[in-house]
Coordinates of C-alpha atoms in Angstrom, one line a residue:
X1 CA -10.3 -165.5 106.5
X2 CA -9.5 -164.2 110.0
X3 CA -7.7 -167.5 110.9
X4 CA -5.3 -166.9 108.0
X5 CA -4.1 -163.6 109.3
X6 CA -0.5 -163.7 110.6
X7 CA 0.3 -162.1 114.0
X8 CA 2.3 -158.9 113.7
X9 CA 5.1 -158.2 116.2
X10 CA 7.2 -155.1 116.8
X11 CA 10.9 -155.0 117.4
X12 CA 10.4 -154.6 121.2
X13 CA 8.5 -157.9 121.5
X14 CA 10.8 -159.7 119.1
X15 CA 13.9 -158.7 121.1
X16 CA 12.3 -159.5 124.5
X17 CA 11.2 -162.9 123.3
X18 CA 14.6 -163.6 121.6
X19 CA 16.4 -162.8 124.9
X20 CA 14.1 -165.1 126.9
X21 CA 14.5 -167.8 124.3
X22 CA 18.2 -167.7 124.7
X23 CA 17.9 -168.2 128.5
X24 CA 18.4 -164.6 129.7
X25 CA 17.0 -164.3 133.2
X26 CA 18.0 -160.8 134.3
X27 CA 18.2 -157.3 132.8
X28 CA 20.0 -154.5 134.6
X29 CA 19.7 -150.9 133.3
X30 CA 18.0 -147.5 133.2
X31 CA 14.9 -147.1 131.1
X32 CA 14.2 -144.1 129.0
X33 CA 13.8 -143.1 125.3
X34 CA 13.8 -145.2 123.1
X35 CA 13.8 -148.3 125.3
X36 CA 10.8 -147.6 127.6
X37 CA 8.5 -150.1 126.0
X38 CA 11.4 -152.6 125.7
X39 CA 12.0 -152.6 129.4
X40 CA 8.4 -153.3 130.1
X41 CA 8.2 -155.9 127.4
X42 CA 11.2 -157.7 129.0
X43 CA 9.3 -158.0 132.2
X44 CA 6.2 -159.1 130.3
X45 CA 8.0 -162.2 128.9
X46 CA 9.4 -163.1 132.3
X47 CA 12.8 -161.5 132.4
X48 CA 13.5 -159.9 135.8
X49 CA 14.4 -156.3 135.5
X50 CA 16.5 -154.2 138.0
X51 CA 16.6 -150.4 137.5
X52 CA 20.0 -148.8 138.5
X53 CA 21.1 -145.3 139.1
X54 CA 23.9 -145.4 136.7
X55 CA 24.5 -147.5 133.6
X56 CA 28.1 -148.2 134.5
X57 CA 27.1 -149.8 137.8
X58 CA 24.4 -151.7 136.0
X59 CA 27.0 -153.1 133.6
X60 CA 29.2 -154.1 136.6
X61 CA 26.3 -156.0 138.1
X62 CA 25.4 -157.8 134.9
X63 CA 29.0 -159.0 134.2
X64 CA 29.3 -160.2 137.8
X65 CA 26.1 -162.2 137.4
X66 CA 27.5 -163.7 134.3
X67 CA 30.7 -164.7 136.1
X68 CA 28.7 -166.3 139.0
X69 CA 26.3 -168.2 136.7
X70 CA 28.2 -168.8 133.5
X71 CA 25.4 -167.2 131.6
X72 CA 25.2 -163.6 130.5
X73 CA 22.8 -161.0 131.8
X74 CA 21.6 -158.0 129.8
X75 CA 22.4 -154.3 130.4
X76 CA 19.8 -152.0 128.9
X77 CA 20.8 -148.4 128.0
X78 CA 19.2 -145.4 126.5
X79 CA 20.9 -143.9 123.4
X80 CA 24.0 -141.7 123.4
X81 CA 25.1 -140.9 126.9
X82 CA 23.5 -144.0 128.3
X83 CA 25.6 -146.3 126.1
X84 CA 28.7 -144.3 126.7
X85 CA 28.2 -144.7 130.5
X86 CA 28.1 -148.4 130.0
X87 CA 31.3 -148.6 128.0
X88 CA 33.4 -148.5 131.2
X89 CA 31.6 -151.6 132.4
X90 CA 32.0 -153.3 129.0
X91 CA 35.8 -152.7 129.0
X92 CA 36.0 -154.1 132.5
X93 CA 34.0 -157.3 131.4
X94 CA 36.2 -157.6 128.4
X95 CA 39.5 -157.4 130.3
X96 CA 38.1 -159.6 133.1
X97 CA 36.8 -162.1 130.6
X98 CA 33.3 -162.1 132.0
X99 CA 30.2 -162.5 129.8
X100 CA 27.7 -159.6 129.4
X101 CA 25.3 -158.3 126.7
X102 CA 24.7 -154.6 126.4
X103 CA 21.7 -153.5 124.5
X104 CA 21.5 -149.8 123.6
X105 CA 18.7 -147.9 122.1
X106 CA 19.7 -145.4 119.5
X107 CA 18.2 -142.5 117.6
X108 CA 15.7 -143.2 114.7
X109 CA 17.5 -144.2 111.5
X110 CA 15.8 -141.4 109.6
X111 CA 17.2 -138.9 112.0
X112 CA 20.8 -140.0 111.6
X113 CA 23.2 -137.5 110.1
X114 CA 20.9 -134.5 110.7
X115 CA 21.4 -134.1 114.5
X116 CA 19.0 -136.7 115.9
X117 CA 18.3 -136.8 119.7
X118 CA 21.3 -138.3 121.4
X119 CA 22.7 -139.4 118.1
X120 CA 26.1 -141.1 118.4
X121 CA 28.0 -143.8 116.4
X122 CA 27.4 -146.4 119.1
X123 CA 28.3 -149.5 117.2
X124 CA 31.7 -148.1 116.3
X125 CA 32.2 -146.7 119.8
X126 CA 31.5 -150.1 121.5
X127 CA 33.5 -152.2 119.0
X128 CA 36.8 -151.6 120.9
X129 CA 35.3 -152.8 124.1
X130 CA 33.6 -156.0 123.2
X131 CA 33.8 -159.2 121.1
X132 CA 30.8 -158.4 119.0
X133 CA 29.1 -155.1 118.1
X134 CA 26.3 -155.0 115.6
X135 CA 23.0 -153.4 114.6
X136 CA 20.3 -155.9 113.3
X137 CA 19.3 -154.6 109.9
X138 CA 15.6 -155.5 110.3
X139 CA 13.2 -156.6 113.1
X140 CA 13.0 -160.1 111.6
X141 CA 16.8 -160.7 112.1
X142 CA 16.9 -159.6 115.7
X143 CA 16.8 -163.3 117.0
X144 CA 19.8 -164.2 114.9
X145 CA 21.9 -161.4 116.4
X146 CA 20.7 -162.1 119.9
X147 CA 21.9 -165.7 119.6
X148 CA 25.2 -164.6 118.2
X149 CA 25.7 -162.1 121.0
X150 CA 25.1 -164.8 123.6
X151 CA 27.4 -167.2 121.7
X152 CA 30.3 -164.8 121.4
X153 CA 29.9 -163.6 125.0
X154 CA 30.3 -167.1 126.3
X155 CA 32.3 -169.1 123.8
X156 CA 36.1 -169.3 124.0
X157 CA 37.4 -166.4 126.2
X158 CA 34.2 -164.8 127.6
X159 CA 33.5 -161.1 127.2
X160 CA 31.1 -158.4 126.2
X161 CA 28.7 -158.1 123.2
X162 CA 26.8 -155.0 122.1
X163 CA 23.5 -154.8 120.1
X164 CA 22.3 -151.5 118.8
X165 CA 18.6 -151.0 118.4
X166 CA 17.4 -147.8 116.7
X167 CA 14.0 -146.4 117.7
X168 CA 12.7 -147.1 114.2
X169 CA 13.7 -150.8 114.5
X170 CA 12.1 -151.3 117.9
X171 CA 8.8 -149.7 116.7
X172 CA 8.9 -151.5 113.3
X173 CA 6.3 -154.3 112.9
X174 CA 6.7 -157.5 110.9
X175 CA 4.6 -160.6 110.3
X176 CA 5.5 -163.4 112.7
X177 CA 6.3 -165.8 109.8
X178 CA 9.1 -163.5 108.7
X179 CA 10.9 -163.6 112.0
X180 CA 14.1 -165.7 112.0
X181 CA 13.8 -169.0 113.9
X182 CA 17.0 -169.5 115.9
X183 CA 17.7 -172.4 118.3
X184 CA 18.9 -171.6 121.8
X185 CA 22.7 -171.3 122.0
X186 CA 24.1 -174.6 123.3
X187 CA 26.7 -174.6 126.1
X188 CA 30.3 -173.9 124.9
X189 CA 32.1 -177.0 123.6
X190 CA 34.5 -178.7 125.9
X191 CA 38.1 -178.8 124.6
X192 CA 40.2 -181.8 125.6
X193 CA 44.0 -181.5 125.9
X194 CA 46.4 -183.5 123.7
X195 CA 47.5 -186.6 125.8
X196 CA 51.2 -186.1 124.8
X197 CA 51.2 -182.6 126.4
X198 CA 49.6 -183.9 129.6
X199 CA 52.4 -186.6 129.8
X200 CA 55.0 -183.9 129.2
X201 CA 53.5 -181.7 132.0
X202 CA 53.6 -184.7 134.3
X203 CA 57.2 -185.3 133.4
X204 CA 58.1 -181.7 134.2
X205 CA 56.3 -181.7 137.6
X206 CA 57.8 -185.0 138.6
X207 CA 61.4 -183.7 138.1
X208 CA 60.8 -180.2 139.6
X209 CA 62.5 -179.4 142.9
X210 CA 60.3 -176.4 143.7
X211 CA 57.0 -176.8 142.0
X212 CA 54.1 -174.3 142.5
X213 CA 50.5 -174.2 141.3
X214 CA 48.9 -170.8 140.6
X215 CA 45.1 -170.9 140.5
X216 CA 43.3 -168.0 138.7
X217 CA 39.8 -166.7 138.4
X218 CA 39.6 -168.6 135.0
X219 CA 39.6 -171.8 137.1
X220 CA 36.7 -170.4 139.1
X221 CA 34.7 -169.5 136.0
X222 CA 35.5 -172.9 134.5
X223 CA 33.9 -174.6 137.5
X224 CA 37.1 -176.7 137.8
X225 CA 37.2 -176.6 141.6
X226 CA 36.6 -180.3 142.2
X227 CA 39.3 -181.3 139.8
X228 CA 41.8 -178.8 141.1
X229 CA 41.1 -179.7 144.7
X230 CA 41.6 -183.4 143.8
X231 CA 44.8 -182.4 142.0
X232 CA 46.2 -180.6 145.1
X233 CA 45.1 -183.2 147.5
X234 CA 46.5 -186.1 145.5
X235 CA 49.9 -184.5 144.7
X236 CA 50.5 -182.4 147.8
X237 CA 51.7 -179.5 145.7
X238 CA 51.7 -176.0 147.2
X239 CA 49.3 -173.6 145.5
X240 CA 48.8 -169.9 145.4
X241 CA 45.5 -168.3 144.4
X242 CA 45.1 -165.0 142.5
X243 CA 42.7 -162.6 144.2
X244 CA 39.6 -164.0 142.5
X245 CA 41.1 -167.5 142.3
X246 CA 40.6 -167.6 146.1
X247 CA 38.3 -170.4 147.2
X248 CA 38.7 -172.7 144.1
X249 CA 40.8 -174.5 146.7
X250 CA 39.9 -173.3 150.1
X251 CA 42.1 -170.6 151.7
X252 CA 41.9 -172.8 154.8
X253 CA 43.6 -175.7 152.9
X254 CA 47.0 -176.6 154.4
X255 CA 48.6 -176.5 150.9
X256 CA 47.9 -172.8 150.5
X257 CA 51.1 -170.7 150.5
X258 CA 49.3 -167.4 150.3
X259 CA 51.2 -166.3 153.4
X260 CA 54.6 -167.0 151.7
X261 CA 53.6 -165.6 148.3
X262 CA 56.8 -163.7 147.7
X263 CA 59.0 -166.7 148.5
X264 CA 56.9 -169.0 146.4
X265 CA 57.0 -166.9 143.3
X266 CA 60.6 -165.9 143.7
X267 CA 62.0 -169.5 144.2
X268 CA 59.7 -171.8 142.2
X269 CA 61.4 -173.7 139.3
X270 CA 58.2 -175.1 137.8
X271 CA 54.9 -173.3 137.8
X272 CA 51.5 -174.8 136.8
X273 CA 49.3 -172.0 135.7
X274 CA 45.6 -172.9 135.9
X275 CA 43.3 -170.2 134.5
X276 CA 45.6 -167.3 135.4
X277 CA 47.5 -164.9 133.2
X278 CA 51.0 -163.7 133.4
X279 CA 50.0 -160.0 133.4
X280 CA 50.8 -157.2 135.8
X281 CA 49.0 -159.1 138.7
X282 CA 51.6 -161.8 138.4
X283 CA 54.5 -159.4 137.5
X284 CA 54.5 -160.7 133.9
X285 CA 56.2 -164.0 135.0
X286 CA 59.6 -162.3 134.8
X287 CA 62.5 -161.4 137.0
X288 CA 63.0 -160.0 139.6
X289 CA 59.7 -161.4 140.8
X290 CA 60.4 -164.9 139.3
X291 CA 63.5 -166.9 138.5
X292 CA 64.9 -166.1 135.0
X293 CA 64.6 -169.7 134.0
X294 CA 61.4 -170.8 135.7
X295 CA 59.5 -173.3 133.6
X296 CA 55.8 -172.6 133.0
X297 CA 53.1 -175.2 132.4
X298 CA 50.2 -173.2 131.1
X299 CA 46.6 -174.4 130.6
X300 CA 44.3 -171.9 129.0
X301 CA 41.1 -171.9 127.0
X302 CA 42.4 -169.0 124.8
X303 CA 45.2 -169.9 122.4
X304 CA 46.3 -166.2 122.1
X305 CA 47.1 -166.3 125.8
X306 CA 49.6 -169.1 125.4
X307 CA 53.3 -167.9 125.7
X308 CA 52.1 -164.4 126.5
X309 CA 54.9 -162.3 128.2
X310 CA 57.1 -165.3 128.6
X311 CA 57.4 -168.6 126.6
X312 CA 55.8 -171.5 128.4
X313 CA 57.7 -174.8 128.6
X314 CA 54.4 -176.6 128.0
X315 CA 51.4 -174.7 126.6
X316 CA 48.0 -176.4 126.5
X317 CA 44.9 -175.0 124.9
X318 CA 42.1 -176.8 126.6
X319 CA 39.4 -176.6 129.2
X320 CA 40.6 -177.0 132.8
X321 CA 38.2 -179.7 133.9
X322 CA 39.4 -182.5 131.6
X323 CA 43.0 -181.2 131.6
X324 CA 43.4 -181.2 135.4
X325 CA 41.6 -184.5 135.7
X326 CA 43.9 -186.2 133.2
X327 CA 47.0 -184.6 134.7
X328 CA 46.0 -185.9 138.2
X329 CA 45.5 -189.4 136.9
X330 CA 48.8 -189.2 135.1
X331 CA 50.7 -188.3 138.2
X332 CA 48.8 -190.9 140.3
X333 CA 50.1 -193.6 138.0
X334 CA 53.6 -192.3 138.7
X335 CA 52.8 -192.4 142.4
X336 CA 53.9 -188.7 142.6
X337 CA 53.4 -186.8 145.8
X338 CA 55.3 -184.1 147.7
X339 CA 55.0 -184.1 151.5
X340 CA 55.6 -181.4 154.1
X341 CA 59.1 -182.8 155.0
X342 CA 60.3 -181.8 151.5
X343 CA 62.9 -179.0 151.6
X344 CA 60.7 -176.8 149.4
X345 CA 57.8 -177.2 151.8
X346 CA 60.0 -176.5 154.8
X347 CA 61.1 -173.2 153.2
X348 CA 57.6 -172.2 152.3
X349 CA 56.2 -173.0 155.8
X350 CA 59.1 -171.1 157.5
X351 CA 58.6 -168.0 155.3
X352 CA 54.9 -168.1 155.8
X353 CA 55.2 -168.2 159.6
X354 CA 57.4 -165.1 159.6
X355 CA 54.7 -163.2 157.6
X356 CA 51.9 -164.5 159.8
X357 CA 53.7 -163.3 162.9
X358 CA 54.0 -159.8 161.4
X359 CA 50.3 -159.7 160.6
X360 CA 49.4 -161.0 164.1
X361 CA 51.4 -158.2 165.7
X362 CA 49.6 -155.6 163.6
X363 CA 46.2 -157.2 164.3
X364 CA 46.8 -157.2 168.0
X365 CA 47.1 -153.4 168.0
X366 CA 43.6 -152.3 168.8
X367 CA 44.4 -148.7 169.7
X368 CA 42.2 -146.0 168.4
X369 CA 42.3 -144.8 165.6
X370 CA 42.4 -148.4 164.3
X371 CA 44.8 -149.6 161.7
X372 CA 43.5 -152.0 158.9
X373 CA 44.6 -155.3 160.5
X374 CA 42.5 -155.5 163.7
X375 CA 39.5 -154.2 161.8
X376 CA 39.9 -157.0 159.2
X377 CA 40.6 -159.6 161.9
X378 CA 37.3 -158.7 163.6
X379 CA 35.4 -158.9 160.3
X380 CA 36.9 -162.2 159.5
X381 CA 35.9 -163.6 162.9
X382 CA 32.4 -162.2 162.7
X383 CA 31.1 -163.2 159.2
X384 CA 30.1 -166.6 158.0
X385 CA 32.9 -168.6 156.3
X386 CA 30.8 -169.1 153.1
X387 CA 30.1 -165.4 152.6
X388 CA 30.5 -163.8 149.2
X389 CA 33.0 -161.0 149.6
X390 CA 33.0 -158.0 147.2
X391 CA 35.8 -155.6 147.7
X392 CA 37.5 -152.6 146.2
X393 CA 39.8 -149.8 147.2
X394 CA 43.6 -149.4 147.5
X395 CA 44.8 -150.7 150.9
X396 CA 41.3 -151.8 151.8
X397 CA 41.2 -154.3 148.9
X398 CA 44.8 -155.4 149.1
X399 CA 44.9 -156.1 152.8
X400 CA 41.4 -157.6 152.7
X401 CA 42.7 -160.2 150.2
X402 CA 45.1 -161.5 152.8
X403 CA 42.9 -161.2 155.8
X404 CA 39.4 -162.2 154.6
X405 CA 39.5 -165.9 153.6
X406 CA 37.3 -167.7 151.1
X407 CA 36.4 -171.4 151.5
X408 CA 34.4 -171.6 148.2
X409 CA 35.0 -170.6 144.6
X410 CA 33.4 -167.5 143.0
X411 CA 33.0 -166.0 146.5
X412 CA 35.5 -163.2 145.9
X413 CA 34.7 -160.3 143.6
X414 CA 37.0 -157.3 143.4
X415 CA 38.6 -154.7 141.1
X416 CA 40.1 -157.5 139.0
X417 CA 42.5 -157.4 136.1
X418 CA 41.5 -153.9 135.0
X419 CA 41.9 -152.5 138.5
X420 CA 38.5 -150.8 138.2
X421 CA 37.2 -148.7 141.1
X422 CA 33.4 -148.3 141.5
X423 CA 32.6 -152.0 140.8
X424 CA 31.8 -153.0 144.4
X425 CA 28.1 -152.1 144.9
X426 CA 27.2 -153.4 141.4
X427 CA 29.0 -156.7 142.1
X428 CA 27.3 -156.9 145.5
X429 CA 23.9 -156.5 143.9
X430 CA 24.6 -159.3 141.4
X431 CA 25.9 -161.5 144.2
X432 CA 22.8 -160.9 146.3
X433 CA 20.5 -161.8 143.4
X434 CA 22.6 -165.0 142.9
X435 CA 22.2 -165.9 146.6
X436 CA 18.5 -165.2 146.4
X437 CA 18.2 -167.7 143.6
X438 CA 20.6 -170.3 144.8
X439 CA 21.1 -170.0 148.6
X440 CA 19.0 -167.3 150.3
X441 CA 20.8 -167.8 153.7
X442 CA 24.2 -166.9 152.2
X443 CA 25.5 -163.5 153.1
X444 CA 27.1 -160.9 150.8
X445 CA 29.7 -158.6 152.4
X446 CA 30.7 -155.6 150.4
X447 CA 34.0 -154.1 151.8
X448 CA 34.8 -150.7 150.4
X449 CA 37.4 -148.0 150.7
X450 CA 35.8 -144.6 151.3
X451 CA 37.0 -143.3 147.9
X452 CA 35.8 -146.4 146.0
X453 CA 32.4 -146.3 147.7
X454 CA 31.8 -142.8 146.3
X455 CA 31.8 -144.0 142.7
X456 CA 28.4 -145.7 143.0
X457 CA 27.1 -144.9 146.5
X458 CA 23.6 -144.2 145.3
X459 CA 23.2 -147.8 144.3
X460 CA 22.3 -148.2 148.0
X461 CA 18.8 -147.0 146.9
X462 CA 18.8 -149.8 144.4
X463 CA 19.5 -152.3 147.1
X464 CA 16.7 -151.0 149.2
X465 CA 14.2 -151.0 146.3
X466 CA 14.9 -154.7 145.6
X467 CA 15.2 -155.8 149.2
X468 CA 18.8 -157.0 149.0
X469 CA 20.4 -157.7 152.4
X470 CA 23.9 -156.6 151.6
X471 CA 26.3 -155.7 154.4
X472 CA 28.4 -152.7 153.3
X473 CA 31.5 -152.1 155.3
X474 CA 33.5 -148.8 154.6
X475 CA 37.1 -148.4 155.6
X476 CA 37.2 -144.7 156.1
X477 CA 40.7 -143.2 156.2
X478 CA 39.5 -139.8 154.8
X479 CA 41.3 -140.1 151.5
X480 CA 42.6 -141.9 148.5
X481 CA 45.4 -144.2 149.7
X482 CA 45.6 -142.0 152.9
X483 CA 44.0 -138.9 154.3
X484 CA 44.3 -136.6 157.3
X485 CA 42.5 -136.1 160.6
X486 CA 39.5 -133.8 161.1
X487 CA 41.3 -131.0 162.8
X488 CA 44.1 -130.8 160.3
X489 CA 41.6 -131.0 157.4
X490 CA 39.6 -128.1 158.8
X491 CA 42.7 -126.0 159.2
X492 CA 43.7 -126.7 155.6
X493 CA 40.2 -126.0 154.3
X494 CA 39.9 -122.6 156.0
X495 CA 43.5 -121.4 155.5
X496 CA 43.2 -120.3 151.9
X497 CA 41.4 -121.1 148.6
X498 CA 40.5 -124.9 149.1
X499 CA 41.5 -125.8 145.5
X500 CA 45.0 -124.5 146.0
X501 CA 45.8 -126.2 149.3
X502 CA 43.7 -129.4 149.7
X503 CA 46.0 -132.2 148.6
X504 CA 44.6 -134.2 145.6
X505 CA 44.3 -137.4 147.7
X506 CA 42.2 -135.9 150.5
X507 CA 38.5 -136.5 151.1
X508 CA 36.4 -134.7 153.7
X509 CA 37.6 -136.0 157.0
X510 CA 35.2 -137.8 159.3
X511 CA 32.4 -138.2 156.7
X512 CA 29.5 -140.0 158.4
X513 CA 28.6 -142.3 155.5
X514 CA 26.4 -144.5 157.7
X515 CA 23.8 -141.7 157.9
X516 CA 22.9 -142.4 154.3
X517 CA 20.8 -145.3 155.6
X518 CA 18.5 -142.8 157.4
X519 CA 17.2 -141.7 154.0
X520 CA 15.5 -145.0 153.8
X521 CA 14.3 -145.2 157.4
X522 CA 17.2 -147.4 158.7
X523 CA 20.1 -146.8 161.0
X524 CA 23.7 -147.2 160.0
X525 CA 26.7 -148.0 162.2
X526 CA 29.6 -145.7 163.1
X527 CA 32.6 -147.7 164.5
X528 CA 35.9 -146.6 166.0
X529 CA 36.7 -149.8 168.1
X530 CA 36.8 -153.5 167.4
X531 CA 34.0 -154.0 169.9
X532 CA 31.8 -151.7 167.9
X533 CA 32.7 -153.4 164.7
X534 CA 31.8 -156.8 166.1
X535 CA 28.4 -155.5 167.4
X536 CA 27.6 -153.8 164.1
X537 CA 28.3 -156.9 162.0
X538 CA 26.1 -159.0 164.3
X539 CA 23.2 -156.6 164.0
X540 CA 23.7 -156.3 160.2
X541 CA 23.7 -160.0 159.6
X542 CA 20.3 -160.3 161.2
X543 CA 18.6 -158.0 158.8
X544 CA 16.5 -160.0 156.4
X545 CA 15.5 -157.8 153.5
X546 CA 17.5 -154.6 153.5
X547 CA 21.1 -153.5 153.2
X548 CA 23.2 -152.2 156.1
X549 CA 26.2 -149.9 156.3
X550 CA 29.1 -150.0 158.7
X551 CA 31.4 -146.9 158.7
X552 CA 34.8 -147.9 160.2
X553 CA 37.1 -145.0 161.0
X554 CA 40.7 -145.9 160.1
X555 CA 43.9 -144.1 161.1
X556 CA 44.5 -141.8 158.0
X557 CA 48.2 -142.7 158.1
X558 CA 47.7 -146.4 158.5
X559 CA 49.5 -148.5 155.9
X560 CA 49.9 -152.2 154.9
X561 CA 52.7 -154.5 156.0
X562 CA 55.9 -153.7 154.2
X563 CA 56.2 -155.5 150.8
X564 CA 59.5 -156.9 149.5
X565 CA 58.3 -156.1 146.0
X566 CA 56.0 -153.2 145.1
X567 CA 52.5 -154.0 143.8
X568 CA 53.6 -153.0 140.2
X569 CA 57.1 -154.5 139.9
X570 CA 58.8 -153.2 136.8
X571 CA 59.4 -156.6 135.2
X572 CA 59.3 -155.7 131.5
X573 CA 63.0 -154.8 131.2

């Protein structure tokens, strides 16, 4: 009789096993009621768990891991406030199109409506910020919803999924034979382009006088770097990467026109858009940033993105790998190639040289207090070329995009489409885990503005706890966008009531962020000169199992090179 008894499982074990069955390797979160047992159960089935100091930072880490690996990680949250803290991260994943699964505990179902502990309508609250938001109706159906969450997070345009688990559901037990049997979610299907559209795209490129390729982070996520590099190499076309499209084709490639970005966008007559969107980051594809009659060849996995903002001359819904490969072959048959003696190339090279000379002049000014450019030049010369660079801030991130180069795809993580501050340390933790699994010798460099660093600074403790050798570099200009010097700040602070006289953009001048490392028995680095920066980076790169922090003092009034167009050109008129 004993052999006929069926094994009983509770919701915690069913959920943990379902996640593992769907290939989930990592969980990021904060444990607490009602997911204490669940967090331990996840570790018990072989899922690696990282406890964070804030659910939002945990969600940033999980989505970055999803971007780097093409498979979602899980964010585990307690009920009520815990889930709400994660919503900012969910929104960022959704706008960035990165896969992530958020699992939130919730108050017992029999306490709903009568003021249960941390009771909140979590499924409804999360629905606006994800592709799928649901509460499994019974323990036996948990595996079905886990598979659907993985599928919707990764299929089509990637994004966030939310699963709500009440305490009663997690504690509820059910016979094993009543648990839904669900196969692992297969990889997303590969969508091939219509051959006629590829031929039309080749026709348009062949007749263009000033063609340009724009490579977005969608190309990086699609793992299309080999095909796009072959495309650029075969055709000789100039290309321009978006911030997280950097490295799909190396920034060191001679066909990169990043240094003549303004000229390239302003004068191109045909643009091939590969995994990028004509949103605010590309000035909506409209005048005055672009020609009024520029022709767009758009390849995107998401049909809703086609013709968005401006109508594309050729719009192809398909995956980039087969599309770019077929387009390359089509142009090869036509023996199409554009060389550097072409008038378009001559213009781009000349404009790029002018910009480079301006940057070189600013980089040569090593007077103290430093401006951004010599500091970034020193960092670029001191870090390995295959480093993963995580960056956020205002001038820090914008100037860093031009000064810190990427040779490989998915090696640049920053504020992204949503322009979110506070992502940097979570992104860096995910990148360090990725390196630990794939290439332990690879370095993660986290470049932060002082304001952006403050959003999630305590995640330094998370880095120490899990022995992650991340190099954190803070550009400290004493404020948001800009600050003031220590003497002036003290005068302002003591002159009257601080809340009435301290300007909204100011932070405490001269903050010694590097001393945070002393809490963990390590020493940080305070830098005012390029020589000190160089030495600090060298020491930091040699640390094997702990983070380091370099606090670089920047002139509070230092600014970026003058831009012909503002960062948010009003192009919607």
